[in-house]
Amino acid sequence: MNFGFTEEQGFLREAVRKFVDERCPMAEVRRLMKTRDAHSPELWRALAEQGTLGLLIPDEYGGAGLSWVDFVVVLEETGRTLLPSPLVSTALATMALLEAGSPAQRSRWLPRFADGRAVGTLALLEASDRQGAAGIALAAVRDGEVDVLRGEKRFVADAGAADVFVVAYRVGTALRLALVPKEAPGLRVELVPTLDETRRSGTLVLDGVRVGPEDRLVAADPEATLELLLDCGCVAVTAEGLGAAEGALAVTVRYANDRVQFGSPIGRYQGVKHRLADAWVDTESIKSLLYYAAWTIDERRAELPRYASLAKAYLADAFTRIGVDCVQLHGAVGYTIEYDIQLYLKRSKWLRPMFGDGDYHRDRLAALTLG
Amino acid sequence: MDFNFSPEEQAFREEIRGFLDANLPDPVPDEDPAFLQAWNRKLREKRWVGFSWPREWGGGGGDLIRQFILKEEMSARRAPALGLDFMGLTWVGPAVIKHGTKEQKAEHLEAILDGRSHWCTGYSEPDVGSDLASLQCRAVRDGDEYVIHGQKIWTTSAHFASHIFLLVRTDPTVSKYKGITCLLVPMSTPGITVTPIENLSGKASFNQVFFDGARTPVANRLGAEGEGWKVVMGALANERSGISESTEMQQHLDDIRALAKRAVRNGRPALQDDRVRRRLSEMEIRVEAMRLTGLRHLTDQINGKPSGSETAINKLQRGILEFEMSELSLELLGSEALHQGEIQHDALGWHGTVIGGGSPNIQRNIIAERILGLPKD
Ligand SMILES: Cc1cc2nc3c(=O)[nH]c(=O)nc-3n(C[C@H](O)[C@H](O)[C@H](O)COP(=O)(O)OP(=O)(O)OC[C@H]3O[C@@H](n4cnc5c(N)ncnc54)[C@H](O)[C@@H]3O)c2cc1C
């Protein structure tokens, strides 16, 4: 039993922190926000050179073959400064391939994910009020061996930047997962403006897209693969969200030390400092749940769904509160476009529904523990 | 990061389970003093009381991970607490191990483990609560003795305690932190009187303790004169981490789930009510966060990073949990909440636990000032 990071993980954290501070300070985040996909191919290649993109990919495919605990370290740091990048999306596409990809599919995509030539993402959801497997209704029409898809996938993260989509659909009631490259005939991406402009998503319009056997993932139990992907998604966005919540807290602590009213830094007043202390209690508690959840992915433990829900439920509500408090503690400047704290507030709004909000996960936990 | 327990640790867990199967009666007669004494003797034979204390002083010399396993297994089976002298075990003993003389160790440590002593803690005074460092109870040196004048209040268990872990002011001329000294005083000392205070449930749990020229040998001083604040900071960290242990909150969670399983709301089982279910999940989230945060701090301790302000995390979490659990349990009782009863009284108890060892506001100040680096107020 050892609940601590290794020395290497400490170095990894430092390296990523240094990278994001140098390569993507807030001015660069704001510049990228104004681009079509909030995605910079140069930054992406630089991340690849750092080894960050191949982190979860085995060495035979050009990656570093590291663990989810390592990946969480990276995401905390990229979240801290709201780094715009399809890092999480591509990692989840990677997991789909590692779990259920054929050798040919892996050899085609994983090396390109690792060296930054390609971006992948999940295209699962359809209705705004449905999460998880219940959100997948798209029905394929069979044409011999080919599944023909007609419909829409919505809320697809990094839809504009992605080169390949992991699409979920049904044949009858059976769930299927397939890889659909962006050039597939009949496939179109409609970009939707997002409230958090550092995070993009769009709608995938499937107009007679043909999915052959070679495109389908070979999951023995597609429901289980889907659940794993969703739980990995929970853990990943919780890690990024935790980093962002800590970033918001740090920005606000700095402001509370600098801003003087009634002859004293506002951070002296308990109405200010106690809210920040509560935020810290929350971020520290979330870390405990998150690190354990990441470890259960690495160990493929049956506890993963429970810990993914524990961590995401806590983070979804706590970050909502932290985002609101941190803006309020800035006074009027918090309401300006100029100050960075509004970007954290918007990130907290993005984060809440992603892979299920607090109530979704509390209901899931209740079903697990109370029946 | 590796949450697997080693084969040796697993074997230890099995050993505890085997011991409990063979020795723990069902139901546990945890109000029967004779049983509790006998139980403590059995645990002492295994060296499970004072599990991590040095062997030379009667402890188990065990590591912190095994201690965690031991507490978890004992709590899961609702075995009585490990040891009979709660304060002695949780903070007085560790303070004596750290700061005590050989004679003090010989006098107190085995007695605590055997449950022959029973410690109480004399910090608070009528005018001194959260601002503990301004305490006024005076001790004046007279040859080989200190002569004590003053008053303590809210002293839990003083009405049956054998000793008091006492903070006094020995030098009023220096800064408030520097003039404080810690004394280990037998309650039988002439010049000490105890009067009980009823808590809101009508029970005598805490007291006023008056010192009217009580004399105690200088040999009963723990640490150097004027070093009492240092001693008490360590003791308070131990008190807070003891108070925050998640095992107890896990028991409360199990209890309230059992209550929810029995309860009916508006003619439907309470467990079919989404709001009840979500509130129970929220509690589960915090209890599990406390457990894992505890393990994180354990790892820090093993790596030589002493537990300090971080224990405030779990103390605050516990405060939130106790409040939420108490209110939900009363709501689940419906109109039965009007009546006297164990659940009804227990639901008021958190008002005390949340203040003892430092109120939530004080915990937040500690975090904001020591960890976040905000100005002192
Ligand atoms: C059940 C129970 C058992 C106890 N057992 C013992 C014992 O065995 N030995 C012992 O010595 N003491 C004991 N105490 C006393 C306990 O340590 C004190 O109650 C505690 O330190 C708070 O002091 P106080 O009650 O004087 O409250 P005060 O310090 O007067 O505080 C009153 C209120 O003001 C708030 N407050 C105070 N200062 C600040 C500040 N700077 N900023 C913001 N808010 C502030 C507090 O949070 C609190 O809500 C016990 C208390 C209880 C309830």
Tab-separated table of N, CA, C and O in Angstrom, chain A residues 25-101:
chain	number	residue	atom	x	y	z
A	25	PRO	N	0.903	29.890	-22.450
A	25	PRO	CA	0.414	30.787	-21.396
A	25	PRO	C	-0.975	31.310	-21.762
A	25	PRO	O	-1.451	31.073	-22.872
A	26	MET	N	-1.604	32.015	-20.853
A	26	MET	CA	-2.990	32.451	-21.062
A	26	MET	C	-3.180	33.237	-22.369
A	26	MET	O	-4.228	33.123	-23.013
A	27	ALA	N	-2.169	34.020	-22.742
A	27	ALA	CA	-2.305	34.784	-23.987
A	27	ALA	C	-2.484	33.832	-25.168
A	27	ALA	O	-3.296	34.076	-26.071
A	28	GLU	N	-1.771	32.724	-25.145
A	28	GLU	CA	-1.872	31.741	-26.221
A	28	GLU	C	-3.212	30.996	-26.135
A	28	GLU	O	-3.834	30.707	-27.160
A	29	VAL	N	-3.653	30.700	-24.914
A	29	VAL	CA	-4.972	30.072	-24.749
A	29	VAL	C	-6.025	30.956	-25.394
A	29	VAL	O	-6.879	30.502	-26.165
A	30	ARG	N	-5.938	32.256	-25.115
A	30	ARG	CA	-6.931	33.187	-25.666
A	30	ARG	C	-6.835	33.289	-27.191
A	30	ARG	O	-7.839	33.452	-27.876
A	31	ARG	N	-5.618	33.186	-27.721
A	31	ARG	CA	-5.472	33.225	-29.177
A	31	ARG	C	-6.115	31.978	-29.810
A	31	ARG	O	-6.885	32.069	-30.761
A	32	LEU	N	-5.822	30.824	-29.202
A	32	LEU	CA	-6.368	29.565	-29.750
A	32	LEU	C	-7.886	29.516	-29.677
A	32	LEU	O	-8.544	28.943	-30.549
A	33	MET	N	-8.433	30.135	-28.630
A	33	MET	CA	-9.886	30.168	-28.475
A	33	MET	C	-10.583	30.768	-29.685
A	33	MET	O	-11.744	30.481	-29.952
A	34	LYS	N	-9.862	31.656	-30.353
A	34	LYS	CA	-10.469	32.359	-31.475
A	34	LYS	C	-10.263	31.627	-32.802
A	34	LYS	O	-10.715	32.083	-33.841
A	35	THR	N	-9.551	30.505	-32.764
A	35	THR	CA	-9.368	29.748	-34.005
A	35	THR	C	-10.526	28.770	-34.177
A	35	THR	O	-11.280	28.513	-33.234
A	36	ARG	N	-10.653	28.177	-35.353
A	36	ARG	CA	-11.831	27.364	-35.656
A	36	ARG	C	-12.001	26.189	-34.691
A	36	ARG	O	-13.089	25.939	-34.179
A	37	ASP	N	-10.914	25.466	-34.433
A	37	ASP	CA	-11.032	24.250	-33.633
A	37	ASP	C	-10.406	24.361	-32.246
A	37	ASP	O	-10.365	23.374	-31.513
A	38	ALA	N	-9.912	25.539	-31.883
A	38	ALA	CA	-9.176	25.703	-30.624
A	38	ALA	C	-8.140	24.589	-30.500
A	38	ALA	O	-7.987	23.965	-29.449
A	39	HIS	N	-7.461	24.374	-31.606
A	39	HIS	CA	-6.488	23.290	-31.642
A	39	HIS	C	-5.326	23.779	-32.490
A	39	HIS	O	-5.528	24.214	-33.624
A	40	SER	N	-4.119	23.698	-31.923
A	40	SER	CA	-2.959	24.168	-32.648
A	40	SER	C	-2.101	22.978	-33.059
A	40	SER	O	-1.567	22.269	-32.208
A	41	PRO	N	-1.988	22.735	-34.378
A	41	PRO	CA	-1.174	21.609	-34.839
A	41	PRO	C	0.283	21.712	-34.353
A	41	PRO	O	0.893	20.699	-34.047
A	42	GLU	N	0.807	22.943	-34.234
A	42	GLU	CA	2.200	23.084	-33.764
A	42	GLU	C	2.313	22.640	-32.304
A	42	GLU	O	3.230	21.912	-31.933
A	43	LEU	N	1.358	23.104	-31.501
A	43	LEU	CA	1.359	22.739	-30.088
A	43	LEU	C	1.201	21.215	-29.953
A	43	LEU	O	1.845	20.570	-29.119
A	44	TRP	N	0.371	20.664	-30.792
A	44	TRP	CA	0.087	19.224	-30.769
A	44	TRP	C	1.369	18.443	-31.082
A	44	TRP	O	1.700	17.469	-30.410
A	45	ARG	N	2.102	18.924	-32.098
A	45	ARG	CA	3.370	18.241	-32.434
A	45	ARG	C	4.373	18.376	-31.294
A	45	ARG	O	5.095	17.445	-30.973
A	46	ALA	N	4.376	19.553	-30.665
A	46	ALA	CA	5.306	19.759	-29.546
A	46	ALA	C	4.956	18.822	-28.392
A	46	ALA	O	5.836	18.266	-27.727
A	47	LEU	N	3.666	18.623	-28.167
A	47	LEU	CA	3.236	17.678	-27.130
A	47	LEU	C	3.692	16.261	-27.489
A	47	LEU	O	4.094	15.487	-26.624
A	48	ALA	N	3.628	15.949	-28.786
A	48	ALA	CA	4.067	14.624	-29.240
A	48	ALA	C	5.561	14.461	-28.977
A	48	ALA	O	6.006	13.416	-28.485
A	49	GLU	N	6.329	15.511	-29.277
A	49	GLU	CA	7.784	15.428	-29.061
A	49	GLU	C	8.112	15.230	-27.588
A	49	GLU	O	9.084	14.574	-27.240
A	50	GLN	N	7.290	15.806	-26.713
A	50	GLN	CA	7.447	15.629	-25.267
A	50	GLN	C	7.144	14.195	-24.838
A	50	GLN	O	7.415	13.814	-23.713
A	51	GLY	N	6.482	13.429	-25.707
A	51	GLY	CA	6.064	12.076	-25.342
A	51	GLY	C	4.695	12.037	-24.698
A	51	GLY	O	4.209	10.983	-24.286
A	52	THR	N	4.055	13.201	-24.609
A	52	THR	CA	2.776	13.272	-23.900
A	52	THR	C	1.659	12.545	-24.640
A	52	THR	O	0.805	11.912	-24.032
A	53	LEU	N	1.673	12.631	-25.965
A	53	LEU	CA	0.560	12.046	-26.722
A	53	LEU	C	0.602	10.522	-26.724
A	53	LEU	O	-0.436	9.873	-26.805
A	54	GLY	N	1.805	9.972	-26.622
A	54	GLY	CA	1.910	8.519	-26.663
A	54	GLY	C	1.900	7.880	-25.287
A	54	GLY	O	2.174	6.684	-25.147
A	55	LEU	N	1.569	8.675	-24.305
A	55	LEU	CA	1.724	8.204	-22.932
A	55	LEU	C	1.045	6.859	-22.653
A	55	LEU	O	1.630	5.959	-22.055
A	56	LEU	N	-0.173	6.704	-23.149
A	56	LEU	CA	-0.929	5.479	-22.845
A	56	LEU	C	-0.727	4.397	-23.913
A	56	LEU	O	-1.267	3.310	-23.812
A	57	ILE	N	0.023	4.754	-24.953
A	57	ILE	CA	0.153	3.839	-26.088
A	57	ILE	C	1.367	2.929	-25.885
A	57	ILE	O	2.444	3.404	-25.541
A	58	PRO	N	1.204	1.613	-26.071
A	58	PRO	CA	2.327	0.690	-25.853
A	58	PRO	C	3.527	1.004	-26.759
A	58	PRO	O	3.334	1.569	-27.844
A	59	ASP	N	4.748	0.629	-26.345
A	59	ASP	CA	5.931	1.014	-27.145
A	59	ASP	C	5.930	0.398	-28.535
A	59	ASP	O	6.436	1.007	-29.467
A	60	GLU	N	5.318	-0.797	-28.687
A	60	GLU	CA	5.311	-1.375	-30.039
A	60	GLU	C	4.608	-0.466	-31.056
A	60	GLU	O	4.817	-0.595	-32.253
A	61	TYR	N	3.767	0.463	-30.570
A	61	TYR	CA	3.110	1.404	-31.476
A	61	TYR	C	3.694	2.809	-31.352
A	61	TYR	O	3.055	3.797	-31.721
A	62	GLY	N	4.888	2.879	-30.777
A	62	GLY	CA	5.554	4.185	-30.732
A	62	GLY	C	5.217	5.031	-29.521
A	62	GLY	O	5.538	6.212	-29.472
A	63	GLY	N	4.568	4.439	-28.516
A	63	GLY	CA	4.226	5.211	-27.322
A	63	GLY	C	5.138	4.883	-26.158
A	63	GLY	O	6.158	4.206	-26.319
A	64	ALA	N	4.770	5.379	-24.989
A	64	ALA	CA	5.595	5.184	-23.799
A	64	ALA	C	5.050	4.076	-22.894
A	64	ALA	O	5.716	3.659	-21.954
A	65	GLY	N	3.838	3.611	-23.173
A	65	GLY	CA	3.263	2.507	-22.395
A	65	GLY	C	3.133	2.800	-20.918
A	65	GLY	O	3.318	1.927	-20.087
A	66	LEU	N	2.780	4.050	-20.587
A	66	LEU	CA	2.626	4.387	-19.166
A	66	LEU	C	1.182	4.152	-18.712
A	66	LEU	O	0.363	3.614	-19.459
A	67	SER	N	0.894	4.600	-17.501
A	67	SER	CA	-0.379	4.225	-16.878
A	67	SER	C	-1.344	5.401	-16.806
A	67	SER	O	-0.991	6.545	-17.102
A	68	TRP	N	-2.575	5.107	-16.380
A	68	TRP	CA	-3.561	6.165	-16.168
A	68	TRP	C	-3.174	7.068	-15.012
A	68	TRP	O	-3.509	8.249	-15.003
A	69	VAL	N	-2.497	6.521	-14.016
A	69	VAL	CA	-2.040	7.392	-12.921
A	69	VAL	C	-1.102	8.459	-13.488
A	69	VAL	O	-1.195	9.639	-13.146
A	70	ASP	N	-0.217	8.052	-14.428
A	70	ASP	CA	0.665	9.032	-15.074
A	70	ASP	C	-0.153	10.046	-15.878
A	70	ASP	O	0.118	11.241	-15.855
A	71	PHE	N	-1.147	9.523	-16.585
A	71	PHE	CA	-1.947	10.392	-17.446
A	71	PHE	C	-2.705	11.434	-16.626
A	71	PHE	O	-2.844	12.596	-17.028
A	72	VAL	N	-3.177	11.002	-15.458
A	72	VAL	CA	-3.886	11.935	-14.573
A	72	VAL	C	-2.956	13.079	-14.148
A	72	VAL	O	-3.377	14.239	-14.066
A	73	VAL	N	-1.708	12.752	-13.900
A	73	VAL	CA	-0.728	13.793	-13.556
A	73	VAL	C	-0.657	14.826	-14.684
A	73	VAL	O	-0.694	16.041	-14.450
A	74	VAL	N	-0.591	14.334	-15.927
A	74	VAL	CA	-0.514	15.228	-17.085
A	74	VAL	C	-1.769	16.099	-17.178
A	74	VAL	O	-1.701	17.323	-17.358
A	75	LEU	N	-2.928	15.461	-17.040
A	75	LEU	CA	-4.183	16.196	-17.224
A	75	LEU	C	-4.414	17.247	-16.146
A	75	LEU	O	-4.991	18.305	-16.405
A	76	GLU	N	-3.974	16.945	-14.934
A	76	GLU	CA	-4.085	17.964	-13.888
A	76	GLU	C	-3.327	19.223	-14.303
A	76	GLU	O	-3.787	20.340	-14.085
A	77	GLU	N	-2.159	19.013	-14.892
A	77	GLU	CA	-1.328	20.162	-15.266
A	77	GLU	C	-1.864	20.882	-16.493
A	77	GLU	O	-1.817	22.104	-16.559
A	78	THR	N	-2.380	20.130	-17.477
A	78	THR	CA	-2.939	20.815	-18.653
A	78	THR	C	-4.251	21.507	-18.278
A	78	THR	O	-4.603	22.531	-18.852
A	79	GLY	N	-4.958	20.943	-17.299
A	79	GLY	CA	-6.208	21.569	-16.849
A	79	GLY	C	-5.949	22.866	-16.099
A	79	GLY	O	-6.716	23.820	-16.208
A	80	ARG	N	-4.858	22.907	-15.365
A	80	ARG	CA	-4.537	24.062	-14.525
A	80	ARG	C	-4.523	25.371	-15.328
A	80	ARG	O	-4.920	26.413	-14.829
A	81	THR	N	-4.046	25.297	-16.590
A	81	THR	CA	-3.992	26.520	-17.400
A	81	THR	C	-4.961	26.439	-18.571
A	81	THR	O	-4.832	27.177	-19.531
A	82	LEU	N	-5.923	25.537	-18.486
A	82	LEU	CA	-6.990	25.429	-19.491
A	82	LEU	C	-6.450	25.164	-20.895
A	82	LEU	O	-7.013	25.629	-21.886
A	83	LEU	N	-5.350	24.434	-20.995
A	83	LEU	CA	-4.736	24.149	-22.298
A	83	LEU	C	-5.782	23.624	-23.284
A	83	LEU	O	-6.421	22.605	-23.037
A	84	PRO	N	-5.974	24.324	-24.411
A	84	PRO	CA	-6.911	23.803	-25.394
A	84	PRO	C	-6.211	22.724	-26.221
A	84	PRO	O	-5.198	23.001	-26.850
A	85	SER	N	-6.722	21.506	-26.202
A	85	SER	CA	-6.132	20.439	-27.012
A	85	SER	C	-7.033	19.221	-26.952
A	85	SER	O	-7.762	19.035	-25.985
A	86	PRO	N	-6.993	18.398	-27.998
A	86	PRO	CA	-7.819	17.182	-27.987
A	86	PRO	C	-7.141	16.010	-27.269
A	86	PRO	O	-7.261	14.862	-27.690
A	87	LEU	N	-6.445	16.317	-26.192
A	87	LEU	CA	-5.678	15.295	-25.477
A	87	LEU	C	-6.576	14.199	-24.897
A	87	LEU	O	-6.317	13.004	-25.064
A	88	VAL	N	-7.642	14.624	-24.227
A	88	VAL	CA	-8.536	13.637	-23.610
A	88	VAL	C	-9.255	12.828	-24.693
A	88	VAL	O	-9.331	11.599	-24.617
A	89	SER	N	-9.744	13.523	-25.714
A	89	SER	CA	-10.488	12.818	-26.771
A	89	SER	C	-9.626	11.732	-27.401
A	89	SER	O	-10.082	10.597	-27.619
A	90	THR	N	-8.383	12.088	-27.707
A	90	THR	CA	-7.514	11.120	-28.377
A	90	THR	C	-7.160	9.969	-27.433
A	90	THR	O	-7.052	8.812	-27.857
A	91	ALA	N	-7.005	10.269	-26.155
A	91	ALA	CA	-6.717	9.194	-25.198
A	91	ALA	C	-7.882	8.216	-25.106
A	91	ALA	O	-7.687	7.002	-24.975
A	92	LEU	N	-9.098	8.734	-25.207
A	92	LEU	CA	-10.258	7.839	-25.124
A	92	LEU	C	-10.384	6.991	-26.391
A	92	LEU	O	-10.729	5.802	-26.329
A	93	ALA	N	-10.072	7.597	-27.537
A	93	ALA	CA	-10.042	6.807	-28.771
A	93	ALA	C	-8.953	5.736	-28.671
A	93	ALA	O	-9.133	4.589	-29.112
A	94	THR	N	-7.832	6.097	-28.050
A	94	THR	CA	-6.753	5.131	-27.821
A	94	THR	C	-7.251	3.955	-26.986
A	94	THR	O	-6.987	2.788	-27.292
A	95	MET	N	-7.997	4.271	-25.932
A	95	MET	CA	-8.506	3.207	-25.064
A	95	MET	C	-9.444	2.284	-25.834
A	95	MET	O	-9.432	1.068	-25.644
A	96	ALA	N	-10.251	2.868	-26.724
A	96	ALA	CA	-11.161	2.041	-27.529
A	96	ALA	C	-10.354	1.057	-28.363
A	96	ALA	O	-10.689	-0.136	-28.448
A	97	LEU	N	-9.264	1.543	-28.936
A	97	LEU	CA	-8.424	0.667	-29.762
A	97	LEU	C	-7.709	-0.380	-28.911
A	97	LEU	O	-7.600	-1.537	-29.300
A	98	LEU	N	-7.215	0.035	-27.762
A	98	LEU	CA	-6.505	-0.928	-26.903
A	98	LEU	C	-7.454	-2.002	-26.401
A	98	LEU	O	-7.087	-3.164	-26.263
A	99	GLU	N	-8.691	-1.626	-26.153
A	99	GLU	CA	-9.655	-2.574	-25.616
A	99	GLU	C	-10.211	-3.490	-26.697
A	99	GLU	O	-10.427	-4.680	-26.469
A	100	ALA	N	-10.503	-2.910	-27.868
A	100	ALA	CA	-11.304	-3.669	-28.836
A	100	ALA	C	-10.851	-3.500	-30.279
A	100	ALA	O	-11.555	-3.893	-31.201
A	101	GLY	N	-9.673	-2.910	-30.483
A	101	GLY	CA	-9.212	-2.720	-31.854
A	101	GLY	C	-8.598	-3.995	-32.413
A	101	GLY	O	-7.981	-4.772	-31.682
